[in-house]
CSV table of C-alpha atoms in Angstrom, one decimal:
chain,number,residue,atom,x,y,z
P,1093,MET,CA,38.8,74.4,31.0
P,1094,SER,CA,36.9,71.3,31.9
P,1095,ASN,CA,37.6,69.2,35.1
P,1096,ARG,CA,36.9,66.0,33.4
P,1097,LYS,CA,40.0,63.5,33.4
P,1098,LEU,CA,41.1,62.7,29.9
P,1099,GLY,CA,43.1,59.5,29.1
P,1100,ILE,CA,45.3,59.6,26.1
P,1101,ALA,CA,46.1,55.9,24.8
P,1102,ILE,CA,49.3,56.4,22.5
P,1103,ILE,CA,50.2,54.0,19.8
P,1104,GLY,CA,54.1,54.1,20.1
P,1105,LEU,CA,54.0,55.4,23.7
P,1106,GLY,CA,57.7,54.6,24.1
P,1107,GLY,CA,58.9,56.5,20.9
P,1108,ALA,CA,60.7,59.7,20.9
P,1109,VAL,CA,57.4,61.7,20.1
P,1110,GLY,CA,55.5,59.8,22.6
P,1111,THR,CA,57.9,60.0,25.6
P,1112,THR,CA,58.4,63.7,24.8
P,1113,MET,CA,54.6,64.4,24.7
P,1114,VAL,CA,54.0,62.7,28.2
P,1115,ALA,CA,57.2,64.5,29.5
P,1116,GLY,CA,56.1,67.9,28.1
P,1117,ILE,CA,52.6,67.6,29.8
P,1118,GLU,CA,54.3,66.6,33.1
P,1119,LEU,CA,56.7,69.6,32.7
P,1120,LEU,CA,53.5,71.9,32.0
P,1121,LYS,CA,51.8,70.7,35.0
P,1122,LYS,CA,54.9,71.6,37.2
P,1123,GLY,CA,55.0,75.1,35.4
P,1124,LEU,CA,58.6,74.3,34.2
P,1125,ILE,CA,58.0,75.1,30.5
P,1126,GLY,CA,55.8,77.6,28.7
P,1127,LYS,CA,53.1,76.8,26.1
P,1128,GLU,CA,55.0,77.9,23.1
P,1129,GLY,CA,54.1,75.8,19.9
P,1130,LEU,CA,50.8,74.8,21.4
P,1131,PRO,CA,48.1,76.4,19.0
P,1132,LEU,CA,45.1,75.6,21.3
P,1133,ALA,CA,46.8,77.5,24.1
P,1134,GLU,CA,46.7,80.7,22.3
P,1135,LEU,CA,42.9,80.7,21.8
P,1136,ASP,CA,40.4,82.6,24.0
P,1137,ALA,CA,39.6,80.8,27.1
P,1138,GLU,CA,35.8,80.7,26.3
P,1139,LEU,CA,36.7,78.7,23.1
P,1140,ILE,CA,38.5,75.9,24.8
P,1141,LYS,CA,36.4,75.9,28.0
P,1142,ASP,CA,35.3,72.3,27.3
P,1143,LEU,CA,38.9,71.0,26.7
P,1144,ALA,CA,40.4,68.9,29.5
P,1145,ASP,CA,42.9,70.8,31.6
P,1146,TYR,CA,46.6,69.8,31.4
P,1147,GLU,CA,46.4,68.8,35.1
P,1148,ASN,CA,43.7,66.3,34.3
P,1149,ILE,CA,45.4,64.4,31.5
P,1150,ILE,CA,46.8,61.0,32.1
P,1151,PHE,CA,48.7,58.7,29.7
P,1152,GLY,CA,48.9,55.0,28.6
P,1153,GLY,CA,49.5,53.0,25.5
P,1154,TRP,CA,51.2,50.4,23.5
P,1155,ASP,CA,54.6,49.9,22.3
P,1156,LEU,CA,56.8,47.2,20.9
P,1157,PHE,CA,59.6,47.9,23.6
P,1158,ALA,CA,58.8,47.3,27.1
P,1159,GLU,CA,60.9,49.8,28.9
P,1160,HIS,CA,59.3,52.4,31.2
P,1161,LEU,CA,59.1,55.9,29.9
P,1162,ALA,CA,62.1,57.1,32.1
P,1163,LYS,CA,64.5,54.5,30.3
P,1164,ALA,CA,62.9,55.3,26.8
P,1165,ALA,CA,63.6,59.0,27.4
P,1166,THR,CA,67.3,58.4,28.2
P,1167,THR,CA,67.5,56.3,24.9
P,1168,HIS,CA,65.9,59.0,22.9
P,1169,ASP,CA,67.8,61.8,24.5
P,1170,VAL,CA,65.4,64.8,23.7
P,1171,LEU,CA,64.9,66.1,27.1
P,1172,THR,CA,67.3,68.2,28.8
P,1173,HIS,CA,69.1,66.8,31.9
P,1174,LYS,CA,67.1,69.4,34.0
P,1175,GLN,CA,64.0,68.5,32.4
P,1176,PHE,CA,64.5,64.7,32.7
P,1177,VAL,CA,65.2,64.9,36.3
P,1178,ALA,CA,62.1,66.9,36.9
P,1179,VAL,CA,59.7,64.2,35.5
P,1180,GLU,CA,61.9,61.2,35.8
P,1181,GLU,CA,59.8,59.7,38.8
P,1182,LYS,CA,56.6,60.1,36.9
P,1183,LEU,CA,57.9,58.7,33.5
P,1184,ARG,CA,59.4,55.7,35.5
P,1185,LYS,CA,55.8,54.8,36.6
P,1186,ILE,CA,54.5,54.5,33.0
P,1187,LYS,CA,55.3,51.3,31.1
P,1188,PRO,CA,53.8,50.3,27.7
P,1189,TRP,CA,51.3,47.8,27.2
P,1190,ARG,CA,51.9,44.9,24.7
P,1191,ALA,CA,51.8,46.1,21.0
P,1192,VAL,CA,51.0,44.7,17.6
P,1193,GLY,CA,54.2,43.5,15.7
P,1194,SER,CA,54.3,43.0,11.9
P,1195,LYS,CA,56.9,41.6,9.6
P,1196,GLU,CA,54.8,42.7,6.8
P,1197,PHE,CA,54.4,46.4,7.7
P,1198,LEU,CA,57.2,47.1,10.2
P,1199,VAL,CA,60.1,45.0,8.9
P,1200,ASN,CA,63.0,46.6,10.8
P,1201,ILE,CA,61.2,47.5,14.1
P,1202,THR,CA,61.1,44.2,16.0
P,1203,GLY,CA,60.7,44.8,19.5
P,1204,LYS,CA,59.7,41.9,22.0
P,1205,ASN,CA,56.8,43.5,23.8
P,1206,THR,CA,54.2,42.3,21.4
P,1207,PHE,CA,50.8,40.3,21.5
P,1208,SER,CA,51.3,36.5,21.4
P,1209,ASP,CA,48.2,36.0,19.4
P,1210,ASN,CA,48.2,36.0,15.6
P,1211,SER,CA,44.7,36.4,14.6
P,1212,HIS,CA,43.2,39.8,13.9
P,1213,ARG,CA,40.2,39.3,16.0
P,1214,ALA,CA,42.2,38.1,19.0
P,1215,ILE,CA,44.5,41.1,18.7
P,1216,ILE,CA,41.6,43.6,18.4
P,1217,LYS,CA,39.9,41.9,21.5
P,1218,LYS,CA,43.2,42.6,23.6
P,1219,ILE,CA,43.4,46.1,22.3
P,1220,ARG,CA,39.8,46.7,23.2
P,1221,LYS,CA,40.4,45.2,26.8
P,1222,ASP,CA,43.5,47.7,27.2
P,1223,LEU,CA,41.1,50.5,26.6
P,1224,GLN,CA,38.3,49.2,28.7
P,1225,LYS,CA,40.7,49.0,31.6
P,1226,PHE,CA,42.2,52.3,31.0
P,1227,LYS,CA,38.8,53.9,30.8
P,1228,LYS,CA,38.2,53.0,34.4
P,1229,SER,CA,40.8,55.5,35.5
P,1230,CYS,CA,39.4,58.4,33.6
P,1231,ASP,CA,36.1,60.1,32.2
P,1232,GLU,CA,37.0,59.5,28.6
P,1233,VAL,CA,39.8,58.0,26.4
P,1234,VAL,CA,41.2,59.2,23.0
P,1235,VAL,CA,43.8,57.2,21.0
P,1236,ILE,CA,46.5,58.8,19.2
P,1237,ASN,CA,48.8,56.9,16.7
P,1238,LEU,CA,52.5,58.0,17.2
P,1239,ALA,CA,54.0,54.8,16.0
P,1240,SER,CA,56.7,54.3,13.5
P,1241,THR,CA,55.5,54.9,9.9
P,1242,GLU,CA,54.3,51.5,8.2
P,1243,LYS,CA,54.9,50.2,4.8
P,1244,LEU,CA,51.9,51.8,2.9
P,1245,ALA,CA,48.9,49.5,2.5
P,1246,ASP,CA,47.1,49.2,-0.9
P,1247,GLU,CA,44.2,51.7,-0.1
P,1248,GLY,CA,42.6,50.5,-3.4
P,1249,ASN,CA,42.2,46.8,-2.2
P,1250,GLU,CA,38.5,45.9,-2.5
P,1251,ILE,CA,38.8,44.6,1.1
P,1252,PHE,CA,38.8,48.3,2.2
P,1253,ASN,CA,35.7,49.3,0.3
P,1254,THR,CA,33.0,48.7,3.0
P,1255,ILE,CA,33.1,47.7,6.7
P,1256,ALA,CA,31.4,44.4,5.5
P,1257,ASP,CA,34.3,43.7,3.3
P,1258,PHE,CA,36.7,44.7,6.0
P,1259,GLU,CA,35.1,42.3,8.6
P,1260,LYS,CA,35.4,39.4,6.4
P,1261,ALA,CA,39.0,40.3,5.8
P,1262,LEU,CA,39.5,40.4,9.5
P,1263,ASP,CA,38.0,37.0,10.0
P,1264,ALA,CA,40.3,35.7,7.2
P,1265,ASN,CA,43.3,37.2,8.8
P,1266,SER,CA,44.3,39.1,5.7
P,1267,LYS,CA,47.8,40.1,5.4
P,1268,GLU,CA,46.7,43.3,3.8
P,1269,ILE,CA,45.3,44.6,7.0
P,1270,SER,CA,47.9,46.8,8.9
P,1271,PRO,CA,48.5,47.2,12.6
P,1272,ALA,CA,47.4,50.9,12.2
P,1273,MET,CA,44.1,49.6,11.0
P,1274,LEU,CA,43.6,47.2,13.9
P,1275,TYR,CA,44.2,49.9,16.4
P,1276,ALA,CA,41.8,52.1,14.6
P,1277,TYR,CA,39.2,49.6,14.3
P,1278,ALA,CA,39.6,48.7,18.1
P,1279,ALA,CA,39.3,52.5,19.2
P,1280,ILE,CA,36.2,53.0,16.8
P,1281,ALA,CA,34.7,49.8,18.4
P,1282,GLU,CA,35.2,51.3,21.8
P,1283,ASN,CA,33.9,54.7,20.9
P,1284,ALA,CA,37.2,56.3,21.6
P,1285,PRO,CA,38.2,59.3,19.2
P,1286,TYR,CA,41.2,58.4,17.1
P,1287,GLY,CA,43.9,60.9,15.7
P,1288,ASN,CA,46.6,59.7,13.4
P,1289,PHE,CA,49.9,61.6,13.7
P,1290,THR,CA,51.7,59.4,11.1
P,1291,PRO,CA,51.6,58.7,7.3
P,1292,SER,CA,50.5,55.2,7.8
P,1293,VAL,CA,47.1,54.2,6.3
P,1294,ALA,CA,44.5,53.8,9.0
P,1295,THR,CA,41.1,55.5,9.2
P,1296,ASP,CA,41.5,56.9,5.7
P,1297,ILE,CA,40.2,53.8,4.1
P,1298,PRO,CA,36.5,53.8,3.3
P,1299,ALA,CA,35.7,50.9,5.5
P,1300,LEU,CA,36.9,52.6,8.5
P,1301,ILE,CA,35.4,55.9,7.7
P,1302,GLU,CA,32.0,54.0,7.3
P,1303,PHE,CA,32.5,52.2,10.6
P,1304,ALA,CA,33.3,55.6,12.5
P,1305,ASP,CA,30.3,57.2,11.0
P,1306,LYS,CA,28.1,54.3,12.1
P,1307,GLN,CA,29.5,54.4,15.6
P,1308,LYS,CA,29.5,58.3,15.7
P,1309,VAL,CA,33.3,58.4,16.4
P,1310,PRO,CA,35.4,61.3,15.5
P,1311,VAL,CA,38.7,60.3,13.6
P,1312,ALA,CA,41.2,62.6,12.2
P,1313,GLY,CA,44.8,63.0,11.0
P,1314,LYS,CA,47.2,62.0,8.4
P,1315,ASP,CA,50.7,62.9,9.3
P,1316,GLY,CA,51.6,65.6,11.9
P,1317,LYS,CA,53.8,67.5,9.5
P,1318,THR,CA,55.8,69.1,12.2
P,1319,GLY,CA,59.1,69.3,10.2
P,1320,GLN,CA,60.0,69.9,6.6
P,1321,THR,CA,56.6,68.8,5.7
P,1322,MET,CA,54.9,71.6,7.4
P,1323,ILE,CA,57.2,74.2,5.6
P,1324,LYS,CA,56.5,72.5,2.1
P,1325,THR,CA,52.7,72.6,3.0
P,1326,ALA,CA,52.8,76.3,3.8
P,1327,LEU,CA,55.3,77.3,1.0
P,1328,ALA,CA,54.0,75.4,-1.9
P,1329,PRO,CA,50.4,77.0,-2.1
P,1330,ALA,CA,52.2,80.4,-1.6
P,1331,LEU,CA,54.5,79.8,-4.7
P,1332,LYS,CA,51.4,78.7,-6.8
P,1333,THR,CA,49.3,81.6,-5.7
P,1334,ARG,CA,51.9,84.1,-6.9
P,1335,ALA,CA,52.4,82.0,-10.1
P,1336,LEU,CA,56.1,81.8,-9.3
P,1337,ARG,CA,58.1,79.4,-11.5
P,1338,VAL,CA,59.7,76.8,-9.2
P,1339,GLU,CA,62.7,75.1,-11.0
P,1340,GLY,CA,64.0,73.0,-8.1
P,1341,TRP,CA,63.1,72.0,-4.6
P,1342,TYR,CA,65.8,70.4,-2.4
P,1343,SER,CA,65.0,69.1,1.0
P,1344,THR,CA,66.7,66.6,3.4
P,1345,ASN,CA,65.2,64.1,6.1
P,1346,ILE,CA,67.2,63.7,9.1
P,1347,LEU,CA,65.5,60.4,10.0
P,1348,GLY,CA,66.3,60.5,13.5
P,1349,ASN,CA,65.1,58.1,16.5
P,1350,ARG,CA,63.8,54.9,14.7
P,1351,ASP,CA,62.3,56.7,11.6
P,1352,GLY,CA,65.5,55.6,9.5
P,1353,LEU,CA,65.0,52.0,10.6
P,1354,ALA,CA,61.3,52.0,9.8
P,1355,LEU,CA,61.5,53.8,6.4
P,1356,SER,CA,64.6,52.1,5.2
P,1357,ASN,CA,62.7,49.0,3.8
């Protein structure tokens, strides 16, 4: 694997997924857990020789809640006691940067660790400054969205048709523009590859696809599908291929952590 240092800037750093991701990498570095569930780890070494080694990954990111990751990890209670003790010191040193709050898109998630600015342009400028500062401690940075799912934006709105339309909407502080889009725009502007692990509307709008193409920045993702969605995605095509008649499909969503709060509106 490559010796370059990779910085991962996480949107929603202090959430259950974000804290567990950071803790997991730190546990891997210590050799305290295996690589089960990591698809890339199963590939031939030659195929992943250009990827950053786990030892060379560092973390930063934004969250609406200001507590350091050790406190966040105890709140979410995903790690075992033994795992937590092993990485507590490292987690305690990582504190989220100020994040984008939104009464329109995240009604029930109202942390106080937010930007004081109200304008889209000012917020984007601060996100970009965070990324610029983070870049100084590593060779390259990627941005991953692990934030709570937002209220779905109207993807058909004409302000999302082209980057020119989107830029005008930014200047006008359009309420149709979501926090996820602001982070994505800032990442692309900073030439930082962007991955969306949530169902929130971000780089899937034509305007940001155009912007990413123009900047030659890789963007990807639309929901991590790690739970029941993954099962549905695998089973549904199989049932269709076999022409099997499905008379009903029942599933539940536990809505753990802050998911229930975010999705209840």
